[in-house]
Structures are given as structure tokens and as C-alpha cells.
């Protein structure tokens, strides 16, 4: 399969699951990215939990493994899972809003390019036939998975009673979010235990 914008030319529904994943990983639709295209995701149609984040960072771009960093350590702690469980694609699909590192601006990493989601996101999510929980990280994924209203991340996270057991919005687990965690102690006191229980329930039931 050639390294080109297959989504613009091919009916993605005609691709087998493995072909779709290969097409995503070979995508070069954004050749002007500062470090070049390197799509990074974890996906299997059998996955029961979806982690929907923003985009890979610089470190992830070079490693090629999503959340293999301090943010991932914190996220796994939030979810109550070990690395083996987390990196089993039949447990967790990791499908961010963009699959390549978008570059860095004055305030940190740039927003995920919308082109990525336009090409691939619905095709990947539509095939998650066993999906039971969507874990949304950060504002861009929250906007995609939300009800269309404009909300802050804090407002979206605080709606967990209305969205669980099917969906929950979490702040990004980056160490840079320590201030948010300090300002919102209810997150760890009230929500994290519910998230861990829901994740454990799903993984035990298979």
C-alpha cells in the first residue's frame, strides 16, 4: 500500500482491519510537520477501552510508543493498571486526535492538526466493536467526544456523574498539570476511585 493520502482515494470501509491500521501508520498526509510524519497509535477492533488524547509529544515521536513517559506513568496510576495490561491493544485502544507530533509553540505543543481526524478517526472508532469505556484526555478530544457545547476541561471533567459508565473526561496527566490537581482536590478524592473501579470491572469481564 503506497505512502499517500489513502483516505482521500479509498473507501476505508473496504479495507480489512489490518489494512486500515497499516494505512494509518503509513500516512504522510502532513509532510510539513517539523519532525516529519510518524503516526503513533495503539488499536485493535477488540479493545474494550478507548483512550482519546491530543497528539504525541516530541519524546513519544522519537520513541514510537504512546504514553511511555511520566504522563503515561501517571495515567496508568489513575487507571490502576500496569504496563503489560495498558499496552495490550485488546484492552486499550490509544487513538489521539492526531497521530503525529505537531510541533511546539510558545505555550507548549501545538494543537493537533484537524486533517488527521478528518481522514482516519471515524473509521478507526467505528470498528471498536467491544468498546465499553472512552477515556478522554484534554480539551481537543473533549470537544470531539462532547455534546457540542463549549466547556473548559474542568467543566467537562466535573460532568463525570452524567457520563460514566460509558465515558469520562480527565485532565491531561502531564506533570505540568500539578497546579490543576492541587486546585481541584475533588478529582482524586471523588473521581479516580470510580474510574479505577470501572476499568477493573471491564478488564475482569473481558
Tab-separated table of N, CA, C and O in Angstrom, residues 66-166:
chain	number	residue	atom	x	y	z
A	66	UNK	N	3.199	5.213	22.576
A	66	UNK	CA	2.368	6.206	23.254
A	66	UNK	C	2.446	6.087	24.777
A	66	UNK	O	2.475	4.985	25.324
A	67	UNK	N	2.531	7.223	25.447
A	67	UNK	CA	2.498	7.301	26.907
A	67	UNK	C	3.632	6.525	27.579
A	67	UNK	O	3.468	6.052	28.709
A	68	UNK	N	4.759	6.421	26.926
A	68	UNK	CA	5.931	5.792	27.552
A	68	UNK	C	6.788	6.899	28.161
A	68	UNK	O	7.931	7.123	27.759
A	69	UNK	N	6.214	7.589	29.142
A	69	UNK	CA	6.841	8.768	29.728
A	69	UNK	C	6.173	9.058	31.068
A	69	UNK	O	5.287	8.306	31.495
A	70	UNK	N	6.578	10.115	31.776
A	70	UNK	CA	5.942	10.402	33.073
A	70	UNK	C	4.435	10.611	32.975
A	70	UNK	O	3.705	10.248	33.913
A	71	UNK	N	3.941	11.174	31.870
A	71	UNK	CA	2.490	11.309	31.700
A	71	UNK	C	1.829	9.934	31.678
A	71	UNK	O	0.757	9.732	32.267
A	72	UNK	N	2.456	8.990	30.999
A	72	UNK	CA	1.915	7.640	30.954
A	72	UNK	C	1.949	6.955	32.303
A	72	UNK	O	1.024	6.215	32.666
A	73	UNK	N	3.023	7.190	33.064
A	73	UNK	CA	3.094	6.614	34.411
A	73	UNK	C	1.934	7.115	35.262
A	73	UNK	O	1.301	6.340	35.984
A	74	UNK	N	1.667	8.419	35.180
A	74	UNK	CA	0.558	8.972	35.958
A	74	UNK	C	-0.779	8.441	35.448
A	74	UNK	O	-1.653	8.093	36.245
A	75	UNK	N	-0.951	8.347	34.135
A	75	UNK	CA	-2.207	7.839	33.590
A	75	UNK	C	-2.451	6.409	34.032
A	75	UNK	O	-3.565	6.048	34.435
A	76	UNK	N	-1.427	5.559	33.980
A	76	UNK	CA	-1.598	4.167	34.415
A	76	UNK	C	-1.947	4.097	35.900
A	76	UNK	O	-2.733	3.247	36.325
A	77	UNK	N	-1.366	4.996	36.686
A	77	UNK	CA	-1.726	5.056	38.101
A	77	UNK	C	-3.191	5.467	38.267
A	77	UNK	O	-3.917	4.888	39.089
A	78	UNK	N	-3.623	6.470	37.510
A	78	UNK	CA	-5.029	6.886	37.565
A	78	UNK	C	-5.971	5.734	37.237
A	78	UNK	O	-7.031	5.599	37.831
A	79	UNK	N	-5.569	4.910	36.255
A	79	UNK	CA	-6.441	3.825	35.803
A	79	UNK	C	-6.278	2.558	36.627
A	79	UNK	O	-7.110	1.646	36.518
A	80	UNK	N	-5.202	2.477	37.407
A	80	UNK	CA	-4.966	1.297	38.227
A	80	UNK	C	-4.525	0.085	37.439
A	80	UNK	O	-4.889	-1.045	37.776
A	81	UNK	N	-3.713	0.302	36.389
A	81	UNK	CA	-3.247	-0.814	35.559
A	81	UNK	C	-1.731	-0.780	35.432
A	81	UNK	O	-1.101	0.274	35.591
A	82	UNK	N	-1.141	-1.926	35.130
A	82	UNK	CA	0.294	-1.993	34.904
A	82	UNK	C	0.592	-1.843	33.405
A	82	UNK	O	-0.323	-1.764	32.576
A	83	UNK	N	1.867	-1.801	33.067
A	83	UNK	CA	2.262	-1.572	31.676
A	83	UNK	C	1.795	-2.710	30.766
A	83	UNK	O	1.359	-2.451	29.639
A	84	UNK	N	1.904	-3.949	31.239
A	84	UNK	CA	1.505	-5.078	30.394
A	84	UNK	C	0.038	-4.977	30.013
A	84	UNK	O	-0.339	-5.183	28.853
A	85	UNK	N	-0.797	-4.650	30.985
A	85	UNK	CA	-2.230	-4.507	30.720
A	85	UNK	C	-2.499	-3.323	29.806
A	85	UNK	O	-3.304	-3.398	28.863
A	86	UNK	N	-1.811	-2.224	30.063
A	86	UNK	CA	-2.019	-0.990	29.309
A	86	UNK	C	-1.638	-1.144	27.847
A	86	UNK	O	-2.327	-0.626	26.953
A	87	UNK	N	-0.545	-1.847	27.586
A	87	UNK	CA	-0.062	-1.965	26.208
A	87	UNK	C	-0.599	-3.209	25.480
A	87	UNK	O	-0.079	-3.579	24.431
A	88	UNK	N	-1.629	-3.816	26.017
A	88	UNK	CA	-2.340	-4.864	25.294
A	88	UNK	C	-3.428	-4.179	24.461
A	88	UNK	O	-4.391	-3.643	25.017
A	89	UNK	N	-3.312	-4.172	23.133
A	89	UNK	CA	-4.274	-3.444	22.304
A	89	UNK	C	-5.684	-3.995	22.355
A	89	UNK	O	-6.628	-3.313	21.957
A	90	UNK	N	-5.849	-5.206	22.877
A	90	UNK	CA	-7.204	-5.734	23.042
A	90	UNK	C	-7.846	-5.236	24.337
A	90	UNK	O	-9.044	-5.418	24.535
A	91	UNK	N	-7.038	-4.618	25.190
A	91	UNK	CA	-7.572	-3.929	26.365
A	91	UNK	C	-7.809	-2.450	26.070
A	91	UNK	O	-8.909	-1.931	26.249
A	92	UNK	N	-6.751	-1.779	25.617
A	92	UNK	CA	-6.793	-0.338	25.415
A	92	UNK	C	-6.463	0.025	23.968
A	92	UNK	O	-5.404	-0.348	23.451
A	93	UNK	N	-7.367	0.742	23.328
A	93	UNK	CA	-7.038	1.424	22.072
A	93	UNK	C	-6.593	2.839	22.441
A	93	UNK	O	-7.242	3.506	23.248
A	94	UNK	N	-5.484	3.280	21.882
A	94	UNK	CA	-4.973	4.627	22.130
A	94	UNK	C	-5.025	5.372	20.802
A	94	UNK	O	-4.183	5.169	19.916
A	95	UNK	N	-6.054	6.192	20.658
A	95	UNK	CA	-6.319	6.874	19.388
A	95	UNK	C	-6.437	8.374	19.657
A	95	UNK	O	-7.510	8.875	19.981
A	96	UNK	N	-5.328	9.104	19.575
A	96	UNK	CA	-5.380	10.545	19.834
A	96	UNK	C	-6.047	11.300	18.694
A	96	UNK	O	-6.376	10.726	17.650
A	97	UNK	N	-6.237	12.601	18.889
A	97	UNK	CA	-6.850	13.426	17.853
A	97	UNK	C	-5.945	13.573	16.638
A	97	UNK	O	-6.415	13.801	15.529
A	98	UNK	N	-4.657	13.472	16.838
A	98	UNK	CA	-3.698	13.430	15.733
A	98	UNK	C	-2.622	12.429	16.108
A	98	UNK	O	-2.290	12.266	17.283
A	99	UNK	N	-2.073	11.760	15.113
A	99	UNK	CA	-1.156	10.658	15.372
A	99	UNK	C	0.318	11.041	15.283
A	99	UNK	O	1.179	10.220	15.595
A	100	UNK	N	0.610	12.259	14.853
A	100	UNK	CA	1.994	12.708	14.701
A	100	UNK	C	2.251	13.931	15.577
A	100	UNK	O	1.341	14.711	15.862
A	101	UNK	N	3.499	14.127	15.971
A	101	UNK	CA	3.892	15.289	16.755
A	101	UNK	C	3.681	16.556	15.934
A	101	UNK	O	4.256	16.704	14.856
A	102	UNK	N	2.861	17.501	16.430
A	102	UNK	CA	2.520	18.675	15.627
A	102	UNK	C	3.530	19.808	15.697
A	102	UNK	O	3.437	20.767	14.931
A	103	UNK	N	4.496	19.714	16.603
A	103	UNK	CA	5.446	20.808	16.785
A	103	UNK	C	5.157	21.574	18.067
A	103	UNK	O	4.170	21.319	18.762
A	104	UNK	N	6.018	22.525	18.372
A	104	UNK	CA	5.930	23.260	19.625
A	104	UNK	C	5.791	24.755	19.359
A	104	UNK	O	6.459	25.299	18.476
A	105	UNK	N	4.915	25.390	20.119
A	105	UNK	CA	4.749	26.843	20.060
A	105	UNK	C	5.168	27.475	21.367
A	105	UNK	O	5.777	26.835	22.229
A	106	UNK	N	4.799	28.720	21.564
A	106	UNK	CA	5.206	29.440	22.772
A	106	UNK	C	4.589	28.840	24.032
A	106	UNK	O	5.194	28.874	25.094
A	107	UNK	N	3.384	28.307	23.916
A	107	UNK	CA	2.700	27.775	25.092
A	107	UNK	C	2.807	26.275	25.252
A	107	UNK	O	2.073	25.680	26.050
A	108	UNK	N	3.673	25.628	24.493
A	108	UNK	CA	3.797	24.169	24.539
A	108	UNK	C	3.535	23.565	23.174
A	108	UNK	O	3.687	24.226	22.143
A	109	UNK	N	3.138	22.300	23.144
A	109	UNK	CA	2.871	21.633	21.871
A	109	UNK	C	1.715	22.313	21.144
A	109	UNK	O	0.753	22.767	21.762
A	110	UNK	N	1.811	22.362	19.831
A	110	UNK	CA	0.765	22.958	19.012
A	110	UNK	C	-0.488	22.073	19.017
A	110	UNK	O	-0.411	20.874	19.322
A	111	UNK	N	-1.646	22.639	18.676
A	111	UNK	CA	-2.866	21.833	18.607
A	111	UNK	C	-2.730	20.715	17.573
A	111	UNK	O	-1.989	20.853	16.587
A	112	UNK	N	-3.443	19.624	17.757
A	112	UNK	CA	-3.399	18.542	16.762
A	112	UNK	C	-4.004	19.004	15.446
A	112	UNK	O	-5.085	19.594	15.428
A	113	UNK	N	-3.337	18.757	14.326
A	113	UNK	CA	-3.913	19.123	13.025
A	113	UNK	C	-5.237	18.400	12.792
A	113	UNK	O	-5.356	17.195	13.035
A	114	UNK	N	-6.226	19.124	12.306
A	114	UNK	CA	-7.548	18.518	12.117
A	114	UNK	C	-7.549	17.504	10.980
A	114	UNK	O	-8.425	16.634	10.917
A	115	UNK	N	-6.589	17.606	10.065
A	115	UNK	CA	-6.555	16.713	8.910
A	115	UNK	C	-6.521	15.248	9.321
A	115	UNK	O	-7.133	14.384	8.696
A	116	UNK	N	-5.812	14.974	10.392
A	116	UNK	CA	-5.658	13.592	10.850
A	116	UNK	C	-7.011	12.991	11.232
A	116	UNK	O	-7.370	11.902	10.792
A	117	UNK	N	-7.758	13.718	12.050
A	117	UNK	CA	-9.070	13.220	12.463
A	117	UNK	C	-10.024	13.114	11.280
A	117	UNK	O	-10.833	12.182	11.194
A	118	UNK	N	-9.929	14.071	10.356
A	118	UNK	CA	-10.798	14.049	9.178
A	118	UNK	C	-10.579	12.788	8.344
A	118	UNK	O	-11.524	12.215	7.806
A	119	UNK	N	-9.341	12.355	8.252
A	119	UNK	CA	-9.025	11.195	7.425
A	119	UNK	C	-9.353	9.863	8.104
A	119	UNK	O	-9.871	8.943	7.463
A	120	UNK	N	-9.030	9.733	9.391
A	120	UNK	CA	-8.944	8.406	9.972
A	120	UNK	C	-9.842	8.127	11.163
A	120	UNK	O	-10.159	6.967	11.434
A	121	UNK	N	-10.203	9.162	11.918
A	121	UNK	CA	-10.746	8.917	13.246
A	121	UNK	C	-12.055	8.105	13.240
A	121	UNK	O	-12.194	7.115	13.963
A	122	UNK	N	-13.009	8.501	12.432
A	122	UNK	CA	-14.285	7.790	12.424
A	122	UNK	C	-14.124	6.346	11.970
A	122	UNK	O	-14.763	5.440	12.516
A	123	UNK	N	-13.260	6.124	10.999
A	123	UNK	CA	-13.055	4.756	10.510
A	123	UNK	C	-12.496	3.858	11.606
A	123	UNK	O	-12.898	2.696	11.743
A	124	UNK	N	-11.579	4.393	12.405
A	124	UNK	CA	-10.993	3.600	13.487
A	124	UNK	C	-11.989	3.369	14.616
A	124	UNK	O	-12.136	2.251	15.113
A	125	UNK	N	-12.688	4.421	15.025
A	125	UNK	CA	-13.597	4.299	16.158
A	125	UNK	C	-14.819	3.449	15.814
A	125	UNK	O	-15.333	2.716	16.666
A	126	UNK	N	-15.289	3.527	14.574
A	126	UNK	CA	-16.464	2.746	14.170
A	126	UNK	C	-16.222	1.243	14.272
A	126	UNK	O	-17.172	0.460	14.395
A	127	UNK	N	-14.962	0.819	14.221
A	127	UNK	CA	-14.661	-0.617	14.251
A	127	UNK	C	-14.393	-1.149	15.658
A	127	UNK	O	-14.110	-2.343	15.812
A	128	UNK	N	-14.465	-0.302	16.659
A	128	UNK	CA	-14.269	-0.769	18.034
A	128	UNK	C	-15.560	-1.436	18.509
A	128	UNK	O	-16.375	-0.843	19.198
A	129	UNK	N	-15.718	-2.683	18.146
A	129	UNK	CA	-16.983	-3.395	18.326
A	129	UNK	C	-17.251	-3.780	19.778
A	129	UNK	O	-18.375	-4.134	20.141
A	130	UNK	N	-16.203	-3.727	20.631
A	130	UNK	CA	-16.357	-4.153	22.022
A	130	UNK	C	-16.193	-2.983	22.988
A	130	UNK	O	-16.004	-3.186	24.185
A	131	UNK	N	-16.278	-1.762	22.479
A	131	UNK	CA	-15.971	-0.583	23.284
A	131	UNK	C	-16.987	-0.392	24.409
A	131	UNK	O	-18.195	-0.357	24.173
A	132	UNK	N	-16.473	-0.232	25.641
A	132	UNK	CA	-17.341	-0.059	26.806
A	132	UNK	C	-17.021	1.204	27.598
A	132	UNK	O	-17.832	1.628	28.424
A	133	UNK	N	-15.845	1.777	27.373
A	133	UNK	CA	-15.476	2.999	28.094
A	133	UNK	C	-14.553	3.836	27.222
A	133	UNK	O	-13.585	3.318	26.662
A	134	UNK	N	-14.860	5.127	27.121
A	134	UNK	CA	-13.997	6.080	26.434
A	134	UNK	C	-13.419	7.040	27.465
A	134	UNK	O	-14.163	7.683	28.214
A	135	UNK	N	-12.088	7.089	27.527
A	135	UNK	CA	-11.383	7.973	28.443
A	135	UNK	C	-10.814	9.117	27.621
A	135	UNK	O	-9.944	8.914	26.767
A	136	UNK	N	-11.323	10.306	27.848
A	136	UNK	CA	-10.983	11.480	27.049
A	136	UNK	C	-9.976	12.318	27.816
A	136	UNK	O	-10.196	12.661	28.986
A	137	UNK	N	-8.864	12.681	27.158
A	137	UNK	CA	-7.812	13.470	27.795
A	137	UNK	C	-7.679	14.819	27.108
A	137	UNK	O	-7.322	14.891	25.931
A	138	UNK	N	-7.966	15.888	27.817
A	138	UNK	CA	-7.701	17.231	27.310
A	138	UNK	C	-8.813	17.821	26.467
A	138	UNK	O	-9.799	17.169	26.105
A	139	UNK	N	-8.628	19.102	26.121
A	139	UNK	CA	-9.709	19.895	25.529
A	139	UNK	C	-10.062	19.503	24.100
A	139	UNK	O	-11.241	19.539	23.724
A	140	UNK	N	-9.097	19.134	23.277
A	140	UNK	CA	-9.410	18.840	21.878
A	140	UNK	C	-10.206	17.548	21.754
A	140	UNK	O	-11.186	17.473	21.000
A	141	UNK	N	-9.807	16.534	22.497
A	141	UNK	CA	-10.573	15.286	22.488
A	141	UNK	C	-11.928	15.476	23.151
A	141	UNK	O	-12.926	14.896	22.718
A	142	UNK	N	-11.985	16.316	24.183
A	142	UNK	CA	-13.264	16.572	24.851
A	142	UNK	C	-14.240	17.255	23.902
A	142	UNK	O	-15.440	16.958	23.903
A	143	UNK	N	-13.732	18.159	23.062
A	143	UNK	CA	-14.595	18.833	22.095
A	143	UNK	C	-15.135	17.833	21.073
A	143	UNK	O	-16.304	17.902	20.668
A	144	UNK	N	-14.314	16.890	20.632
A	144	UNK	CA	-14.737	15.892	19.648
A	144	UNK	C	-15.794	14.962	20.222
A	144	UNK	O	-16.804	14.659	19.579
A	145	UNK	N	-15.561	14.488	21.443
A	145	UNK	CA	-16.432	13.474	22.038
A	145	UNK	C	-17.576	14.072	22.840
A	145	UNK	O	-18.409	13.329	23.354
A	146	UNK	N	-17.633	15.395	22.950
A	146	UNK	CA	-18.653	16.031	23.761
A	146	UNK	C	-19.961	16.240	23.031
A	146	UNK	O	-20.189	15.730	21.929
A	147	UNK	N	-20.826	17.058	23.645
A	147	UNK	CA	-22.163	17.273	23.098
A	147	UNK	C	-22.257	18.515	22.222
A	147	UNK	O	-23.350	18.951	21.863
A	148	UNK	N	-21.103	19.100	21.886
A	148	UNK	CA	-21.102	20.262	21.013
A	148	UNK	C	-21.067	21.583	21.752
A	148	UNK	O	-20.855	22.633	21.136
A	149	UNK	N	-21.254	21.572	23.065
A	149	UNK	CA	-21.179	22.805	23.837
A	149	UNK	C	-19.727	23.118	24.167
A	149	UNK	O	-18.905	22.215	24.331
A	150	UNK	N	-19.420	24.398	24.259
A	150	UNK	CA	-18.058	24.819	24.586
A	150	UNK	C	-17.885	24.825	26.100
A	150	UNK	O	-18.562	25.552	26.813
A	151	UNK	N	-16.992	23.975	26.572
A	151	UNK	CA	-16.744	23.860	28.002
A	151	UNK	C	-15.249	23.843	28.258
A	151	UNK	O	-14.459	23.412	27.413
A	152	UNK	N	-14.860	24.265	29.450
A	152	UNK	CA	-13.479	24.117	29.865
A	152	UNK	C	-13.222	22.657	30.220
A	152	UNK	O	-14.167	21.873	30.424
A	153	UNK	N	-11.947	22.290	30.295
A	153	UNK	CA	-11.618	20.926	30.698
A	153	UNK	C	-12.179	20.639	32.087
A	153	UNK	O	-12.728	19.560	32.344
A	154	UNK	N	-12.069	21.599	32.981
A	154	UNK	CA	-12.570	21.406	34.338
A	154	UNK	C	-14.066	21.122	34.327
A	154	UNK	O	-14.550	20.210	35.018
A	155	UNK	N	-14.822	21.872	33.549
A	155	UNK	CA	-16.267	21.643	33.456
A	155	UNK	C	-16.573	20.267	32.877
A	155	UNK	O	-17.498	19.581	33.338
A	156	UNK	N	-15.794	19.862	31.877
A	156	UNK	CA	-16.024	18.549	31.261
A	156	UNK	C	-15.709	17.419	32.233
A	156	UNK	O	-16.450	16.431	32.322
A	157	UNK	N	-14.605	17.544	32.970
A	157	UNK	CA	-14.247	16.526	33.956
A	157	UNK	C	-15.328	16.434	35.031
A	157	UNK	O	-15.708	15.342	35.464
A	158	UNK	N	-15.842	17.587	35.460
A	158	UNK	CA	-16.824	17.626	36.545
A	158	UNK	C	-18.154	16.988	36.169
A	158	UNK	O	-18.980	16.713	37.053
A	159	UNK	N	-18.368	16.699	34.897
A	159	UNK	CA	-19.616	16.066	34.457
A	159	UNK	C	-19.573	14.541	34.539
A	159	UNK	O	-20.444	13.853	33.998
A	160	UNK	N	-18.583	13.987	35.230
A	160	UNK	CA	-18.392	12.539	35.229
A	160	UNK	C	-19.618	11.762	35.720
A	160	UNK	O	-19.877	10.653	35.257
A	161	UNK	N	-20.389	12.336	36.609
A	161	UNK	CA	-21.575	11.627	37.082
A	161	UNK	C	-22.607	11.420	35.971
A	161	UNK	O	-23.383	10.471	36.007
A	162	UNK	N	-22.603	12.334	34.991
A	162	UNK	CA	-23.539	12.217	33.879
A	162	UNK	C	-23.003	11.331	32.753
A	162	UNK	O	-23.775	10.811	31.951
A	163	UNK	N	-21.684	11.169	32.676
A	163	UNK	CA	-21.094	10.474	31.526
A	163	UNK	C	-20.666	9.038	31.811
A	163	UNK	O	-20.673	8.205	30.912
A	164	UNK	N	-20.270	8.744	33.036
A	164	UNK	CA	-19.954	7.360	33.363
A	164	UNK	C	-21.246	6.541	33.403
A	164	UNK	O	-22.299	7.076	33.717
A	165	UNK	N	-21.203	5.245	33.057
A	165	UNK	CA	-20.034	4.390	32.894
A	165	UNK	C	-19.458	4.324	31.485
A	165	UNK	O	-18.503	3.604	31.246
A	166	UNK	N	-20.010	5.068	30.527
A	166	UNK	CA	-19.577	4.919	29.132
A	166	UNK	C	-18.413	5.836	28.777
A	166	UNK	O	-17.626	5.522	27.882
